[in-house]
XYZ file of N, CA and C in Angstrom:
408
model
N 247.750 294.497 -49.412
C 247.125 295.442 -50.318
C 245.858 294.802 -50.893
N 244.877 295.612 -51.165
C 243.593 295.093 -51.636
C 243.122 295.841 -52.878
N 242.117 295.257 -53.524
C 241.525 295.836 -54.727
C 240.017 295.895 -54.511
N 239.370 297.011 -54.812
C 237.907 297.083 -54.661
C 237.215 296.019 -55.532
N 236.254 295.346 -54.949
C 235.577 294.249 -55.628
C 234.988 294.631 -56.997
N 234.384 295.824 -57.150
C 233.851 296.160 -58.477
C 234.925 296.156 -59.572
N 236.153 296.528 -59.222
C 237.232 296.514 -60.210
C 237.618 295.084 -60.565
N 237.628 294.213 -59.577
C 237.898 292.793 -59.836
C 236.815 292.228 -60.750
N 235.561 292.601 -60.486
C 234.456 292.107 -61.303
C 234.518 292.630 -62.738
N 234.992 293.848 -62.915
C 235.164 294.375 -64.270
C 236.221 293.550 -65.000
N 237.311 293.225 -64.321
C 238.352 292.401 -64.930
C 237.814 291.010 -65.282
N 237.048 290.424 -64.375
C 236.459 289.111 -64.640
C 235.516 289.183 -65.836
N 234.728 290.228 -65.929
C 233.822 290.403 -67.071
C 234.607 290.556 -68.365
N 235.695 291.322 -68.317
C 236.567 291.465 -69.481
C 237.054 290.096 -69.955
N 237.474 289.266 -69.021
C 237.963 287.933 -69.376
C 236.850 287.108 -70.009
N 235.683 287.082 -69.379
C 234.563 286.299 -69.901
C 234.212 286.740 -71.317
N 234.010 288.031 -71.508
C 233.572 288.521 -72.822
C 234.653 288.384 -73.892
N 235.900 288.603 -73.538
C 236.952 288.477 -74.548
C 237.169 287.017 -74.938
N 237.031 286.094 -73.988
C 237.161 284.674 -74.338
C 235.983 284.242 -75.205
N 234.775 284.667 -74.852
C 233.615 284.345 -75.697
C 233.840 284.877 -77.108
N 234.284 286.122 -77.216
C 234.547 286.713 -78.541
C 235.612 285.912 -79.280
N 236.650 285.499 -78.581
C 237.711 284.712 -79.197
C 237.234 283.373 -79.703
N 236.343 282.759 -78.968
C 235.841 281.441 -79.380
C 234.804 281.553 -80.489
N 234.057 282.641 -80.535
C 233.034 282.815 -81.573
C 233.632 283.374 -82.861
N 234.462 284.415 -82.742
C 234.925 285.134 -83.927
C 236.300 284.692 -84.417
N 237.287 284.716 -83.529
C 238.646 284.367 -83.932
C 239.491 284.096 -82.693
N 240.208 282.974 -82.668
C 241.086 282.709 -81.534
C 242.139 283.796 -81.321
N 242.436 284.578 -82.350
C 243.414 285.658 -82.197
C 242.974 286.667 -81.138
N 241.683 286.781 -80.913
C 241.166 287.709 -79.887
C 241.663 287.294 -78.504
N 241.959 286.003 -78.328
C 242.461 285.532 -77.034
C 243.818 286.141 -76.690
N 244.494 286.679 -77.701
C 245.764 287.360 -77.431
C 245.569 288.566 -76.516
N 244.406 289.205 -76.590
C 244.156 290.390 -75.762
C 244.143 290.051 -74.267
N 243.286 289.123 -73.794
C 243.343 288.826 -72.358
C 244.660 288.164 -71.951
N 245.274 287.423 -72.877
C 246.580 286.824 -72.581
C 247.622 287.924 -72.366
N 247.654 288.916 -73.258
C 248.616 290.019 -73.139
C 248.373 290.823 -71.866
N 247.107 291.060 -71.547
C 246.785 291.762 -70.297
C 247.299 290.949 -69.107
N 247.119 289.637 -69.159
C 247.593 288.775 -68.077
C 249.100 288.804 -67.930
N 249.811 288.704 -69.039
C 251.274 288.746 -68.995
C 251.744 290.094 -68.444
N 251.172 291.171 -68.946
C 251.530 292.503 -68.468
C 251.277 292.624 -66.955
N 250.135 292.122 -66.522
C 249.775 292.186 -65.098
C 250.770 291.413 -64.250
N 251.146 290.239 -64.698
C 252.065 289.418 -63.911
C 253.469 290.018 -63.866
N 253.864 290.682 -64.936
C 255.194 291.304 -64.971
C 255.221 292.571 -64.122
N 254.213 293.411 -64.267
C 254.222 294.728 -63.608
C 253.466 294.766 -62.284
N 252.649 293.745 -62.043
C 251.754 293.710 -60.867
C 250.693 294.806 -60.946
N 250.438 295.300 -62.177
C 249.406 296.312 -62.404
C 248.536 295.844 -63.564
N 247.254 295.704 -63.298
C 246.327 295.236 -64.314
C 245.769 296.436 -65.088
N 246.011 296.502 -66.406
C 245.536 297.659 -67.171
C 244.016 297.788 -67.209
N 243.301 296.684 -67.143
C 241.834 296.746 -67.130
C 241.374 297.398 -65.829
N 241.950 296.986 -64.733
C 241.597 297.555 -63.431
C 242.013 299.027 -63.356
N 243.194 299.338 -63.870
C 243.643 300.739 -63.859
C 242.717 301.612 -64.706
N 242.281 301.111 -65.849
C 241.384 301.882 -66.715
C 240.010 302.054 -66.089
N 239.576 301.071 -65.307
C 238.242 301.122 -64.711
C 238.199 301.907 -63.399
N 239.340 302.144 -62.785
C 239.375 302.821 -61.473
C 238.608 304.147 -61.455
N 238.700 304.991 -62.499
C 237.941 306.254 -62.474
C 236.417 306.057 -62.500
N 235.963 304.860 -62.819
C 234.524 304.603 -62.863
C 233.902 304.392 -61.480
N 234.747 304.208 -60.473
C 234.222 304.018 -59.118
C 233.500 305.285 -58.671
N 232.306 305.114 -58.114
C 231.505 306.264 -57.681
C 231.862 306.720 -56.272
N 232.412 305.791 -55.475
C 232.807 306.110 -54.102
C 234.324 305.961 -53.991
N 234.895 306.449 -52.903
C 236.318 306.190 -52.683
C 236.582 304.683 -52.638
N 237.715 304.269 -53.153
C 238.034 302.841 -53.284
C 237.899 302.076 -51.972
N 238.260 302.705 -50.857
C 238.226 301.999 -49.568
C 236.816 301.775 -49.034
N 235.807 302.335 -49.675
C 234.429 302.140 -49.226
C 233.780 300.907 -49.851
N 234.482 300.210 -50.709
C 233.967 298.993 -51.331
C 234.509 297.772 -50.606
N 233.827 296.644 -50.751
C 234.377 295.372 -50.291
C 235.699 295.179 -51.025
N 236.697 294.729 -50.294
C 238.037 294.589 -50.868
C 238.371 293.124 -51.173
N 239.129 292.930 -52.221
C 239.637 291.608 -52.610
C 241.145 291.603 -52.391
N 241.683 290.468 -52.005
C 243.106 290.331 -51.741
C 243.911 290.403 -53.043
N 244.871 291.292 -53.083
C 245.686 291.498 -54.292
C 246.499 290.252 -54.638
N 247.083 289.606 -53.633
C 247.883 288.401 -53.888
C 247.021 287.276 -54.463
N 245.790 287.171 -53.969
C 244.879 286.157 -54.509
C 244.553 286.460 -55.964
N 244.354 287.729 -56.270
C 244.043 288.113 -57.651
C 245.223 287.828 -58.581
N 246.441 288.031 -58.100
C 247.623 287.714 -58.903
C 247.736 286.202 -59.118
N 247.425 285.424 -58.095
C 247.416 283.965 -58.236
C 246.398 283.547 -59.292
N 245.201 284.106 -59.213
C 244.160 283.803 -60.197
C 244.609 284.215 -61.597
N 245.305 285.353 -61.687
C 245.792 285.830 -62.985
C 246.816 284.867 -63.563
N 247.654 284.292 -62.713
C 248.615 283.284 -63.172
C 247.881 282.111 -63.814
N 246.887 281.602 -63.124
C 246.135 280.457 -63.653
C 245.500 280.808 -64.993
N 244.814 281.946 -65.051
C 244.133 282.351 -66.285
C 245.120 282.555 -67.421
N 246.242 283.191 -67.145
C 247.228 283.484 -68.184
C 247.863 282.206 -68.715
N 248.199 281.293 -67.836
C 248.769 280.008 -68.276
C 247.757 279.254 -69.128
N 246.514 279.202 -68.675
C 245.483 278.483 -69.437
C 245.213 279.146 -70.788
N 245.180 280.469 -70.837
C 244.996 281.160 -72.115
C 246.201 280.935 -73.027
N 247.397 280.937 -72.456
C 248.597 280.652 -73.238
C 248.550 279.255 -73.830
N 248.139 278.286 -73.028
C 248.001 276.910 -73.535
C 246.951 276.853 -74.635
N 245.849 277.554 -74.443
C 244.805 277.592 -75.461
C 245.357 278.133 -76.778
N 246.105 279.230 -76.709
C 246.689 279.818 -77.911
C 247.679 278.864 -78.584
N 248.492 278.187 -77.795
C 249.444 277.219 -78.352
C 248.691 276.083 -79.041
N 247.656 275.579 -78.395
C 246.894 274.477 -78.993
C 246.155 274.920 -80.255
N 245.636 276.145 -80.272
C 245.018 276.656 -81.503
C 246.056 276.717 -82.621
N 247.243 277.227 -82.307
C 248.305 277.344 -83.308
C 248.745 275.968 -83.814
N 248.699 274.969 -82.934
C 249.105 273.614 -83.312
C 247.977 272.827 -83.972
N 246.801 273.429 -84.047
C 245.675 272.733 -84.665
C 244.997 271.715 -83.766
N 245.281 271.774 -82.474
C 244.663 270.851 -81.513
C 243.495 271.601 -80.880
N 242.418 271.723 -81.648
C 241.336 272.625 -81.248
C 240.569 272.151 -80.022
N 240.435 270.861 -79.814
C 239.697 270.389 -78.635
C 240.393 270.867 -77.356
N 241.704 270.717 -77.302
C 242.457 271.174 -76.123
C 242.413 272.696 -76.023
N 242.485 273.373 -77.171
C 242.439 274.841 -77.182
C 241.116 275.329 -76.603
N 240.023 274.751 -77.048
C 238.711 275.131 -76.523
C 238.605 274.795 -75.038
N 239.120 273.639 -74.643
C 239.060 273.216 -73.245
C 239.683 274.267 -72.326
N 240.918 274.692 -72.644
C 241.599 275.653 -71.774
C 240.939 277.023 -71.801
N 240.467 277.455 -72.959
C 239.779 278.756 -73.039
C 238.471 278.713 -72.251
N 237.735 277.634 -72.395
C 236.454 277.513 -71.680
C 236.684 277.415 -70.174
N 237.779 276.771 -69.758
C 238.089 276.723 -68.321
C 238.269 278.132 -67.761
N 238.983 278.972 -68.497
C 239.211 280.353 -68.041
C 237.887 281.109 -67.990
N 237.113 280.987 -69.062
C 235.825 281.681 -69.121
C 234.902 281.205 -67.993
N 234.862 279.912 -67.763
C 233.993 279.366 -66.709
C 234.451 279.831 -65.331
N 235.744 279.800 -65.075
C 236.254 280.228 -63.759
C 235.934 281.693 -63.502
N 236.143 282.542 -64.520
C 235.837 283.974 -64.346
C 234.332 284.180 -64.195
N 233.539 283.449 -64.959
C 232.081 283.563 -64.856
C 231.561 283.111 -63.505
N 232.092 282.004 -63.021
C 231.684 281.495 -61.708
C 232.116 282.466 -60.614
N 233.293 283.072 -60.778
C 233.753 284.072 -59.802
C 232.796 285.263 -59.759
N 232.272 285.646 -60.922
C 231.284 286.736 -60.949
C 230.022 286.374 -60.173
N 229.744 285.081 -60.080
C 228.567 284.624 -59.331
C 228.872 284.413 -57.854
N 230.153 284.579 -57.467
C 230.470 284.545 -56.044
C 231.357 283.414 -55.567
N 231.751 282.485 -56.429
C 232.625 281.389 -55.992
C 233.951 281.477 -56.739
N 235.032 281.551 -55.991
C 236.364 281.700 -56.576
C 237.080 280.352 -56.577
N 237.189 279.760 -57.756
C 237.880 278.476 -57.885
C 239.360 278.649 -57.562
N 239.962 279.738 -58.042
C 241.369 280.005 -57.756
C 241.634 280.135 -56.264
N 240.669 280.689 -55.539
C 240.805 280.821 -54.083
C 240.862 279.449 -53.433
N 240.025 278.550 -53.909
C 240.004 277.187 -53.369
C 241.321 276.485 -53.666
N 241.817 276.628 -54.883
C 243.086 276.002 -55.259
C 244.219 276.551 -54.396
N 244.284 277.862 -54.260
C 245.350 278.482 -53.467
C 245.257 278.068 -52.003
N 244.055 278.030 -51.452
C 243.862 277.608 -50.062
C 244.370 276.179 -49.864
N 244.002 275.286 -50.780
C 244.436 273.880 -50.659
C 245.954 273.764 -50.759
N 246.559 274.513 -51.673
C 248.013 274.493 -51.791
C 248.673 275.012 -50.521
N 248.126 276.076 -49.959
C 248.688 276.636 -48.725
C 248.530 275.651 -47.565
N 247.405 274.957 -47.510
C 247.195 273.967 -46.446
C 248.158 272.790 -46.597
N 248.374 272.348 -47.832
C 249.331 271.256 -48.060
C 250.727 271.670 -47.604
N 251.115 272.887 -47.953
C 252.424 273.399 -47.561
C 252.518 273.506 -46.043
N 251.473 274.015 -45.410
C 251.444 274.151 -43.954
C 251.545 272.787 -43.280
N 250.789 271.829 -43.760
C 250.802 270.495 -43.162
C 252.154 269.814 -43.346
N 252.799 270.043 -44.486
C 254.122 269.472 -44.723
C 255.156 270.061 -43.769
N 255.123 271.365 -43.564
C 256.091 272.008 -42.685
C 255.808 271.681 -41.230
N 254.564 271.441 -40.902
C 254.193 271.116 -39.518
C 254.640 269.708 -39.143
N 254.609 268.784 -40.100
C 254.991 267.407 -39.809
C 256.493 267.192 -39.856
N 257.247 268.135 -40.408
C 258.719 267.990 -40.490
C 259.392 268.491 -39.278
């Protein structure tokens, strides 16, 4: 199953802007992308993408498609990092909190520019698994 690239980019933009808002105004704002991430991982349906779907000007299949499983993998990484950021903010460990939030913002921002860090991580993990099973 695939997702039209413009919808993925809207989700990435949502992450970038909400993390920036959270870091500038209040870390509590980070609860929004974290909650979206948790909901997405539980239901396999991203509310940001679902809300943006009517904005597509062409039929969904006429856009470049992104792999749904890859997007879920990326969502796992972002959600875990945002969760860690929230925990560190709550614990008063602000350097670590900023680190994890900025990692999420940077990864989503870089993805908007065309390079998917999560894709590289997933590819390397899959290759390690493949090489392990091949040598056994």
